[in-house]
Short mmCIF file of C-alpha atoms and ligand atoms in Angstrom, two decimals:
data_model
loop_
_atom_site.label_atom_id
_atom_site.label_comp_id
_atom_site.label_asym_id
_atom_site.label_seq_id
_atom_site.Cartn_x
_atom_site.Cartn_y
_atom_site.Cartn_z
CA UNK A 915 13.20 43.61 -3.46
CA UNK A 916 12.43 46.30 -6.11
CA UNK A 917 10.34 49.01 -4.24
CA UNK A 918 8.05 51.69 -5.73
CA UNK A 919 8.44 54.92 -3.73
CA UNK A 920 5.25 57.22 -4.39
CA UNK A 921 6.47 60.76 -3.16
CA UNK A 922 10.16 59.58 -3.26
CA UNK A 923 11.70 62.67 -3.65
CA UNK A 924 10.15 64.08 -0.16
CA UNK A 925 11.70 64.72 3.23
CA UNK A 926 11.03 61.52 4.00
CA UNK A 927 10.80 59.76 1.18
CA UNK A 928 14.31 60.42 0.13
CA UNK A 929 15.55 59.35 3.60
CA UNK A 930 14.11 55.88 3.16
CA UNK A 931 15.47 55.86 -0.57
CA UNK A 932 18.90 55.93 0.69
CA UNK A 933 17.91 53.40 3.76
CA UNK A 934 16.47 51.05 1.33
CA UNK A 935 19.33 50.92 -1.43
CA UNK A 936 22.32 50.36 1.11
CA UNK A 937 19.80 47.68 2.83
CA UNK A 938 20.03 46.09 -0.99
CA UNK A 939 17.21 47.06 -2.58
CA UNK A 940 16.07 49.01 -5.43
CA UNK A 941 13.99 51.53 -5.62
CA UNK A 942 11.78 53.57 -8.23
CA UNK A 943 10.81 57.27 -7.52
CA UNK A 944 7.75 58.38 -8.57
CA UNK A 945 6.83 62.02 -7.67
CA UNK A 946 5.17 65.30 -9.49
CA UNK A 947 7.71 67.30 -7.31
CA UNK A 948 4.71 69.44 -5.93
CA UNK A 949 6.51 69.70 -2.62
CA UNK A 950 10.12 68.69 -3.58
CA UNK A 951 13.21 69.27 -6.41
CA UNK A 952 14.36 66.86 -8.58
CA UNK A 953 17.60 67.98 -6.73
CA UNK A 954 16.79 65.49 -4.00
CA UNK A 955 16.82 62.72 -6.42
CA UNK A 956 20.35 63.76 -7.26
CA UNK A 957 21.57 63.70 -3.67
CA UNK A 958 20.01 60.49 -3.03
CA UNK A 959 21.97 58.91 -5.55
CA UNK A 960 25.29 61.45 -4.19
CA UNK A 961 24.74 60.13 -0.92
CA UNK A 962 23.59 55.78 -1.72
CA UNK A 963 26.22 56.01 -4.41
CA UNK A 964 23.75 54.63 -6.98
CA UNK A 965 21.71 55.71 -9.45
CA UNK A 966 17.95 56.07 -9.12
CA UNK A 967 14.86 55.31 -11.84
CA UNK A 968 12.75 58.67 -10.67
CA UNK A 969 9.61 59.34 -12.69
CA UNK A 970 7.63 62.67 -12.86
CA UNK A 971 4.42 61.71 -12.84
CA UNK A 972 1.16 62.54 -10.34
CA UNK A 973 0.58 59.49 -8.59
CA UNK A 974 -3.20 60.15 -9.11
CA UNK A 975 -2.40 59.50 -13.15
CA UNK A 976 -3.26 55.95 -12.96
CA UNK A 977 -2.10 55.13 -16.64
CA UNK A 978 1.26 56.82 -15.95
CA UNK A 979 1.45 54.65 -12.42
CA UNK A 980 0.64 51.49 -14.23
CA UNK A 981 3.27 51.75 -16.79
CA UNK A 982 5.61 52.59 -14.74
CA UNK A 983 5.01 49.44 -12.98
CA UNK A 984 4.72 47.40 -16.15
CA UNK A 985 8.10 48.87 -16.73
CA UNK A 986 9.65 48.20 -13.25
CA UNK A 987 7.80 45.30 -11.75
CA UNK A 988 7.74 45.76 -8.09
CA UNK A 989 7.28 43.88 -4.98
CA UNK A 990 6.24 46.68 -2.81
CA UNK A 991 4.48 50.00 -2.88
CA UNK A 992 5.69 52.68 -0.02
CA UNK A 993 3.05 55.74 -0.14
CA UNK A 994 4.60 58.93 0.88
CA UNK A 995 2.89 60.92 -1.61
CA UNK A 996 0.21 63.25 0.44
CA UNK A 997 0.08 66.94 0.85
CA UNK A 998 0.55 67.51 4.72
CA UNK A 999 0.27 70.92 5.68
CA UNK A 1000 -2.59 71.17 8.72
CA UNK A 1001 -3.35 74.53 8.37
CA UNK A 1002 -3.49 74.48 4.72
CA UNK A 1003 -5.59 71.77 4.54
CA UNK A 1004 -8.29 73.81 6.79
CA UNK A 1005 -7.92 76.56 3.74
CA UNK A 1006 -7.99 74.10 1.11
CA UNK A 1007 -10.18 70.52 2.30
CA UNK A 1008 -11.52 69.71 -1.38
CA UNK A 1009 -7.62 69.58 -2.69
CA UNK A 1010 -6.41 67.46 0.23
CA UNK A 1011 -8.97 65.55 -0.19
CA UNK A 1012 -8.60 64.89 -3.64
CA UNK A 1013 -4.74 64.64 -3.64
CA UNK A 1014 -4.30 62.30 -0.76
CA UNK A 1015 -7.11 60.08 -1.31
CA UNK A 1016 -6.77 59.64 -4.92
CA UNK A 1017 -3.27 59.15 -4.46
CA UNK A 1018 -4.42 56.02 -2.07
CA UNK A 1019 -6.96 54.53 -4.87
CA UNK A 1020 -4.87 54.76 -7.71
CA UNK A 1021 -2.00 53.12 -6.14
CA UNK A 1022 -4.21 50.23 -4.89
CA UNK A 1023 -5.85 49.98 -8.60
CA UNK A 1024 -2.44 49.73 -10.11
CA UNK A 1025 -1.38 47.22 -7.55
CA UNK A 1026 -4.33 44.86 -8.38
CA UNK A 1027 -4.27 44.95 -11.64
CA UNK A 1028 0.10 44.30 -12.00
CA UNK A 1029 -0.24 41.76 -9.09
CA UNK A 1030 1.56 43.77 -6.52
CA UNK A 1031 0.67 42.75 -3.05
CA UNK A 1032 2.61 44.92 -0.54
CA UNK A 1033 2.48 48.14 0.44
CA UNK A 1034 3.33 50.25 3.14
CA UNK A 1035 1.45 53.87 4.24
CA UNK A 1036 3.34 56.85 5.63
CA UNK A 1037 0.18 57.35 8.23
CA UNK A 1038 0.16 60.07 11.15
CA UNK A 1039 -0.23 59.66 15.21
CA UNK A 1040 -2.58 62.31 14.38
CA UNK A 1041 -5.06 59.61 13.63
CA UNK A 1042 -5.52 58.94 17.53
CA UNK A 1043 -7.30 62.37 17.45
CA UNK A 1044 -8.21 64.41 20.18
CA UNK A 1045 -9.36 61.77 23.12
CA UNK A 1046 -7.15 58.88 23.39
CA UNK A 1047 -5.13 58.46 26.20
CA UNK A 1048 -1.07 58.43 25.93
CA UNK A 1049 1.15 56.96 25.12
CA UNK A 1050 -0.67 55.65 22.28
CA UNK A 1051 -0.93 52.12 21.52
CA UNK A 1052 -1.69 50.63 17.89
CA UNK A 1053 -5.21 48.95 19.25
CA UNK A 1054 -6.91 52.50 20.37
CA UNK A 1055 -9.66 53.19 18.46
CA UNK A 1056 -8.78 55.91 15.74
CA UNK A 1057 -9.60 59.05 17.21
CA UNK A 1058 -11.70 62.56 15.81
CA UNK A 1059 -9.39 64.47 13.70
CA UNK A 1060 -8.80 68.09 14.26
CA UNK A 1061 -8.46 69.13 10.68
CA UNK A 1062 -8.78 68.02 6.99
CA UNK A 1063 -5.36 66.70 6.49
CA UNK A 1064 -5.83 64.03 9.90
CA UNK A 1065 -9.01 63.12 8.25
CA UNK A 1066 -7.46 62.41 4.79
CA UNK A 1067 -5.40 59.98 6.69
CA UNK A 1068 -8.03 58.18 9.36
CA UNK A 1069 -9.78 57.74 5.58
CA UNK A 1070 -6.47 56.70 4.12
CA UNK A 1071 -6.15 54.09 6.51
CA UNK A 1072 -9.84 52.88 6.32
CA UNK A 1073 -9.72 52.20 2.70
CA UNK A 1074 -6.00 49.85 2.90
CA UNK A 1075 -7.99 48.32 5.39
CA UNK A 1076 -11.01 47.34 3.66
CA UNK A 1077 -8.90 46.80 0.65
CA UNK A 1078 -6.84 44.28 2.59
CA UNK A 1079 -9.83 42.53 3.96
CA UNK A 1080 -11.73 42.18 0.60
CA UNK A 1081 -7.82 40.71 -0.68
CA UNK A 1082 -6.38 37.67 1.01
CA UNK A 1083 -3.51 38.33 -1.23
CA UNK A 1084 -2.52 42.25 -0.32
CA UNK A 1085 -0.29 42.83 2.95
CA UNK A 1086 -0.83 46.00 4.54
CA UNK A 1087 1.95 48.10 6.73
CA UNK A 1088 0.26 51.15 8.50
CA UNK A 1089 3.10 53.40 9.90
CA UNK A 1090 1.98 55.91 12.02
CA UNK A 1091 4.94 58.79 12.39
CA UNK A 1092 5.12 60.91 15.32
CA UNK A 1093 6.93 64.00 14.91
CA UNK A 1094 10.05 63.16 12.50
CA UNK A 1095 12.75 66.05 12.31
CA UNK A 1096 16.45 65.91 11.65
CA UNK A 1097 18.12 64.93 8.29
CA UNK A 1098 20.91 63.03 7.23
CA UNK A 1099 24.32 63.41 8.84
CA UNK A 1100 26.33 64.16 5.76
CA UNK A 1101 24.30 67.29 5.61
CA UNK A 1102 23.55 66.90 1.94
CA UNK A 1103 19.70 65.54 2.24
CA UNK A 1104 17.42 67.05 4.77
CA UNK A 1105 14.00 69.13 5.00
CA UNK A 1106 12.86 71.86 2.77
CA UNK A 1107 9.72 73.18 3.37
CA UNK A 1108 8.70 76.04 0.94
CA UNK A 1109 6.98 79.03 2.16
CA UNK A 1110 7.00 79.71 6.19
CA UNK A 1111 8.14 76.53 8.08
CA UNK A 1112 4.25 75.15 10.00
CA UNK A 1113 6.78 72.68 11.81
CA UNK A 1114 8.79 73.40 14.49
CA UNK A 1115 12.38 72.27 13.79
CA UNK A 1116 12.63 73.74 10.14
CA UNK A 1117 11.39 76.68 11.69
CA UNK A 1118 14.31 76.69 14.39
CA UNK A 1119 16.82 76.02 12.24
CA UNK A 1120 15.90 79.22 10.11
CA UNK A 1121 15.86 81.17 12.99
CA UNK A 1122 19.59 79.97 13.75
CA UNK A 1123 20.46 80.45 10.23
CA UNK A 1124 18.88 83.74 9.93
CA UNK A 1125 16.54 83.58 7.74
CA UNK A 1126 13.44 84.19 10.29
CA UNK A 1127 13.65 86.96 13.12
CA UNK A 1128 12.88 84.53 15.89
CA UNK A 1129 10.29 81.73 16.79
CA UNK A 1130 7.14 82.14 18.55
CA UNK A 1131 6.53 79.02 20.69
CA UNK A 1132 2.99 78.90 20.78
CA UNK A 1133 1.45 78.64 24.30
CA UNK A 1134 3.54 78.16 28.00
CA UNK A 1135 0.39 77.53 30.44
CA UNK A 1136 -0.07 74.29 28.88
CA UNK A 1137 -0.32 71.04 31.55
CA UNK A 1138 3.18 70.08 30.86
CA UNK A 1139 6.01 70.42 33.32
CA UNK A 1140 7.78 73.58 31.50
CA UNK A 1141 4.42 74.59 30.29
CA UNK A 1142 5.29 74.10 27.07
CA UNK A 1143 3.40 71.20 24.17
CA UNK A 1144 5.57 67.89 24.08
CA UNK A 1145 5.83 66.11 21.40
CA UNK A 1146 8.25 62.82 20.34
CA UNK A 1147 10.42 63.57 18.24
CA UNK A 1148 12.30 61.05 16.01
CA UNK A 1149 14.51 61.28 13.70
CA UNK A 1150 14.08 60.80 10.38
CA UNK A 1151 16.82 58.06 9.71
CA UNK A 1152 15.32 56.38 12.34
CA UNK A 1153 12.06 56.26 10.86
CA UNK A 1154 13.88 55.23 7.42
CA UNK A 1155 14.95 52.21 8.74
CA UNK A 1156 11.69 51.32 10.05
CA UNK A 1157 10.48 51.45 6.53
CA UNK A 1158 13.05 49.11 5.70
CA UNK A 1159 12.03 46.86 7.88
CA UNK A 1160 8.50 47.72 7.60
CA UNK A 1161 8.72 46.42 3.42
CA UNK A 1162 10.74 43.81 4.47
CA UNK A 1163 8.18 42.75 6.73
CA UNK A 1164 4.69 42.86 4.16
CA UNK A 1165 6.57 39.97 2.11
CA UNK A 1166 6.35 37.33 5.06
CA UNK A 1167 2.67 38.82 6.44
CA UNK A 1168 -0.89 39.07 4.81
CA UNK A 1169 -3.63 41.55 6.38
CA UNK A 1170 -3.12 44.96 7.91
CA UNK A 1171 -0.44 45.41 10.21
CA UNK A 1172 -0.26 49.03 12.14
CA UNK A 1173 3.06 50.27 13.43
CA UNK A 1174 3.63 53.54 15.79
CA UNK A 1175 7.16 54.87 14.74
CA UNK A 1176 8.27 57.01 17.79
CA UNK A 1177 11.01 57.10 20.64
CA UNK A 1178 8.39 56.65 23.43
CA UNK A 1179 9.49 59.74 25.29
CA UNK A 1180 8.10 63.11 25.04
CA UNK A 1181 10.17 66.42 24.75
CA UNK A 1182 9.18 70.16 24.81
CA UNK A 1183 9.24 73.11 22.65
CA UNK A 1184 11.55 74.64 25.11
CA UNK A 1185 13.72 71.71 25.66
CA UNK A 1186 13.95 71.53 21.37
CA UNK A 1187 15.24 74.85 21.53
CA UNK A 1188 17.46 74.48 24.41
CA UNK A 1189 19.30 71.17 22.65
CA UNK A 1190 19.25 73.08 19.30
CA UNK A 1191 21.33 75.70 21.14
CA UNK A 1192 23.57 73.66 22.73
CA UNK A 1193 24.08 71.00 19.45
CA UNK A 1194 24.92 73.95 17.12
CA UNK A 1195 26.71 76.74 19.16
CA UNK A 1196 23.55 79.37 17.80
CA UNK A 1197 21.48 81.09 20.13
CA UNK A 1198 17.96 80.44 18.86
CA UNK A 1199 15.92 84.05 19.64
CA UNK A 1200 12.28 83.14 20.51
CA UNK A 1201 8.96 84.50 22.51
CA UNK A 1202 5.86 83.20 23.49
CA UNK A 1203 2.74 83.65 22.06
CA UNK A 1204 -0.54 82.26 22.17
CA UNK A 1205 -1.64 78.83 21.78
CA UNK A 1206 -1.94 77.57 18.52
CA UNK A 1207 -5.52 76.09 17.36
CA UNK A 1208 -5.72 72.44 17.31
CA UNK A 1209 -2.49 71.64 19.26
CA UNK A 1210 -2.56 69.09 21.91
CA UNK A 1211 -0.74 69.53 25.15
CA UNK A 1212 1.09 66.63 24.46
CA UNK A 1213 1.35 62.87 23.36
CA UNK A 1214 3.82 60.43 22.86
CA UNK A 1215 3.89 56.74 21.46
CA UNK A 1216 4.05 53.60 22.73
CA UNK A 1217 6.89 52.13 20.41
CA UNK A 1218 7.03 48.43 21.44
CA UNK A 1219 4.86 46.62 19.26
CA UNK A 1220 7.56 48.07 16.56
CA UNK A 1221 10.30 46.67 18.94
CA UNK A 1222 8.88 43.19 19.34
CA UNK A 1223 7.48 42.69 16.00
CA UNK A 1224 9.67 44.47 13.25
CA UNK A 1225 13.37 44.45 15.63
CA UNK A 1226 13.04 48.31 15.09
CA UNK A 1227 13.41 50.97 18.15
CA UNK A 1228 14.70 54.98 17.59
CA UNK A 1229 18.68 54.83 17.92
CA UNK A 1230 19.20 58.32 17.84
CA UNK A 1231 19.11 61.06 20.30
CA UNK A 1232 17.45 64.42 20.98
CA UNK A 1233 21.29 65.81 20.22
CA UNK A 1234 21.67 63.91 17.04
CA UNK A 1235 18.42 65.14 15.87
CA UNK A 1236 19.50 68.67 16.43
CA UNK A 1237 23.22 68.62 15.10
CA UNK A 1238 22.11 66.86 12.07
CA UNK A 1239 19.01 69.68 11.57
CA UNK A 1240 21.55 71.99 12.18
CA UNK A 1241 24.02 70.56 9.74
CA UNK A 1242 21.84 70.25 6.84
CA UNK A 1243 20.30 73.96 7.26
CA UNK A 1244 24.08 75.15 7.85
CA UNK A 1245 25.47 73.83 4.73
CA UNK A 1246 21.99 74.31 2.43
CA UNK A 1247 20.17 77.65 4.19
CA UNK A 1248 17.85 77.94 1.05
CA UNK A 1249 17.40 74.09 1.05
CA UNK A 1250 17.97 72.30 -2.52
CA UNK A 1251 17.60 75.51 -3.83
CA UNK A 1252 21.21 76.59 -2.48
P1 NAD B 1699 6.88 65.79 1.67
O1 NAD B 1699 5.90 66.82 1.23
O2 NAD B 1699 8.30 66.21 1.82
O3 NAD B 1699 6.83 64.53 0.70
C1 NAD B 1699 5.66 64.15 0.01
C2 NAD B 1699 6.06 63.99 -1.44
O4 NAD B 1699 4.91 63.59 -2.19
C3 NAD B 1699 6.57 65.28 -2.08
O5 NAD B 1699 7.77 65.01 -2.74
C4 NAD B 1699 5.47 65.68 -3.05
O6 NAD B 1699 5.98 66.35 -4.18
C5 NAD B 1699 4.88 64.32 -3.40
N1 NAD B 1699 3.48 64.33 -3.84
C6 NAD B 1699 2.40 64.87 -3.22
N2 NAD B 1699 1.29 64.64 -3.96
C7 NAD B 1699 1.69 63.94 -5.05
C8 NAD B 1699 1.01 63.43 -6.18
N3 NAD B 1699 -0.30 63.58 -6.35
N4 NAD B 1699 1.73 62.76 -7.11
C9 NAD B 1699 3.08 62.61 -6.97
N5 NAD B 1699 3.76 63.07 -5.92
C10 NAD B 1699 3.08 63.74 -4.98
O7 NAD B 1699 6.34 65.19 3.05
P2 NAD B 1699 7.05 64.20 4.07
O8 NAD B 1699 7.27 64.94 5.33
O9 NAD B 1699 8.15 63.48 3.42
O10 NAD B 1699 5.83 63.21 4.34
C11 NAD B 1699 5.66 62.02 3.61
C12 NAD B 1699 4.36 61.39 4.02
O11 NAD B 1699 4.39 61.16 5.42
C13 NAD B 1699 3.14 62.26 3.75
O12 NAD B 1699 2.08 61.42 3.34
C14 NAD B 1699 2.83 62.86 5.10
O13 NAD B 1699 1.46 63.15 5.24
C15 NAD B 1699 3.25 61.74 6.03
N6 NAD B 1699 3.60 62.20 7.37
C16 NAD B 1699 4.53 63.20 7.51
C17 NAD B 1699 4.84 63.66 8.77
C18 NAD B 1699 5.81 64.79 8.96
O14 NAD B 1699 5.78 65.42 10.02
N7 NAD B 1699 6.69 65.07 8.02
C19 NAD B 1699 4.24 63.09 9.89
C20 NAD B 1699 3.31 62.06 9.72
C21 NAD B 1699 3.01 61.63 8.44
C1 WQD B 1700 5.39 70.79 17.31
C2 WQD B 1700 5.26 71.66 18.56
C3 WQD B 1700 3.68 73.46 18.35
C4 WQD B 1700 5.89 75.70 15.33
C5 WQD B 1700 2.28 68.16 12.96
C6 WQD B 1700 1.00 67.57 12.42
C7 WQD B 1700 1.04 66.08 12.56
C8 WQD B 1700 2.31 65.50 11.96
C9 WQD B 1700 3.54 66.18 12.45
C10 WQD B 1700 1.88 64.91 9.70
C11 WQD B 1700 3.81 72.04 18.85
C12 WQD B 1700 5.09 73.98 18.54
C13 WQD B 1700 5.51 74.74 16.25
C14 WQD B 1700 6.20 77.02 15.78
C15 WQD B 1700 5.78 76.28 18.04
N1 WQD B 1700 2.36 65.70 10.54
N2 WQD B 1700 5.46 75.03 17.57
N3 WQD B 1700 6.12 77.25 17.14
O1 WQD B 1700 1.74 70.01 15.40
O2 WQD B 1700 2.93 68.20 16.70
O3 WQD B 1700 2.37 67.84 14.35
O4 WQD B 1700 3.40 67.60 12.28
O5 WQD B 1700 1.23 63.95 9.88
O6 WQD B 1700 -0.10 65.61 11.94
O7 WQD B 1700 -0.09 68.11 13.12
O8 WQD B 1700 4.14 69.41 14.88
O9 WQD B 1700 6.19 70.67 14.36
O10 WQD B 1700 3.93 71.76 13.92
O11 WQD B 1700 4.69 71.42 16.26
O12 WQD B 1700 5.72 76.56 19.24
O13 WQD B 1700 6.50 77.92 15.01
O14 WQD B 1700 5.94 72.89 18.31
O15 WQD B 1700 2.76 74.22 19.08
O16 WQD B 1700 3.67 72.02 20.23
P1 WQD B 1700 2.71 68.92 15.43
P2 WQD B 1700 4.77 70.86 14.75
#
């Protein structure tokens, strides 16, 4: 299949580029770089060993998306391309907003009108919101958001639905991430937030790299047995290959199909930095400070509808995730940038 990868260049976009191509596919980047490098694009093809069609273009630029797709005719559509910070997004609701949603329309517009019936959605378990139980399972009601960003994607996901129901035609894969970290394990492709880290494993591995003092976990009188938030943490060539399976999987299926990519077992802050410490040799200086506003205690998924229906379950451990953060930050400490 050739495969259209809005926000290719990303942390996680670029992951599943390399996924898809040695899986035997091709793929075409389309990105304004607004959170990545063109750099990444080059160490996708380093890494796959092939080269990549990568556009510059904003995805909301829906004459540039449609020729690219009169150019490259695709079977698929995988939408990375959202702006994802949660605090920002408090700051700055009209641009998320307007990026992420837009983003969402355009693509669908372009679709119809080339004949493209597939397409996959890099959604969050942050669409659950604030009262579902966990673990959480696909058929819980979508939850209330704490924060812009959630809300751009509880829309997100309303609109491919509606879309899909008004289109006999369009298949539908709603992926909904829980807390993806790591990178890959040749160390050449991995996360590079600009600005202060928001998430917690960038912001570990700068501390063990030196280029932050030390991390402040934010609350210890949570509910949780070390007091700490837990969170599932999966790493991000796992949830590649559920992509790859996920865009192998809207060719053979019509409607909306939603997908929780997690390991189905919670893990700490402190246990994070305790396996970072032990995976990379560096003590990881921290201290504890208040809670943070809008975390939740904790929440995991319920991974086996992913299991039963795509053949996909997390592979990798809490140690890979860690030695291959590690590895990545070691051998790039300014990201793409080094
Ligand atoms: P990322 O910022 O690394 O990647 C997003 C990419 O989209 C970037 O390369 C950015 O330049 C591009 N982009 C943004 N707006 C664009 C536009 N208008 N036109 C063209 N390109 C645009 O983020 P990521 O971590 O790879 O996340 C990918 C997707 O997964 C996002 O939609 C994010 O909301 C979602 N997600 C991420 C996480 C996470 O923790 N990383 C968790 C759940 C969901
Ligand atoms: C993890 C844990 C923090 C930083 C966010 C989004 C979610 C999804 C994934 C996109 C929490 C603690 C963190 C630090 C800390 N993204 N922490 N000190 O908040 O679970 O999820 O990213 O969809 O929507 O909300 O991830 O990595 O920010 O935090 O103690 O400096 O680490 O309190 O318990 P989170 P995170």
């Amino acid at each position: 299949m050739r495969i259209l990868l809005a926000g290719g260049a990303g942390y996680i976009g670029s992951h599943t580029a390399v996924e898809l191509i040695l899986a035997g596919h091709d793929v075409v980047i389309v990105d304004n770089y607004s959170n990545s490098s063109p750099e990444a694009v080059e160490r996708i093809e380093e890494v796959s060993g092939r080269s990549v069609v990568a556009y510059e273009a904003d995805v909301r630029d829906h004459d540039a998306v449609c020729s690219i797709m009169r150019e490259y005719p695709v079977d698929c559509v995988v939408h990375f391309a959202g702006l994802k910070a949660v605090g920002e997004s408090v700051r700055k609701p009209v641009e998320y907003y307007r990026n992420n949603i837009d983003t969402t329309l355009t693509l669908l517009e372009c679709m119809r009108e080339r004949g493209v019936h597939n397409i996959v959605f890099s959604s969050s378990a942050t669409v659950y919101g604030e009262e579902n139980p966990y673990p959480y399972v696909e058929t819980m009601p979508r939850g209330r958001c704490s924060n812009p960003y959630g809300w751009t994607k509880f829309m997100m996901e309303q609109i491919l639905e509606d879309a899909a129901r008004a289109d006999a035609e369009l298949s539908v894969v709603l992926l909904r991430y829980f807390n993806p970290i790591g990178a890959h394990p040749s160390g050449r492709m991995g996360e590079d937030p600009q600005g202060i880290p928001n998430n917690l494993m960038p912001y570990v591995a700068q501390v063990a790299v030196g280029r932050r003092d030390h991390l402040t976990i934010f609350g210890n009188d949570y509910p949780t047995p070390d007091g700490t938030c837990r969170r599932d943490y999966i790493h991000v060539m796992d949830l590649a290959a559920g992509h790859v399976k996920a865009v192998e999987y809207t060719a053979a299926h019509k409607g909306t199909e939603i997908f929780n990519l997690g390991t189905g077992t919670p893990c700490s802050v402190l246990e994070i930095v305790r396996a970072f410490e032990e995976n990379s040799g560096v003590p990881v200086k921290y201290e504890f400070g208040p809670r943070r506003d809008g975390d939740l205690a904790e929440f995991w998924a319920d991974a086996d509808k992913a299991r039963d229906e795509l053949g996909w379950t997390a592979a990798r451990t809490l140690s890979d995730m860690c030695r291959d953060s590690w590895n990545w930050q070691r051998q790039n400490p300014k990201g793409y940038e080094s």
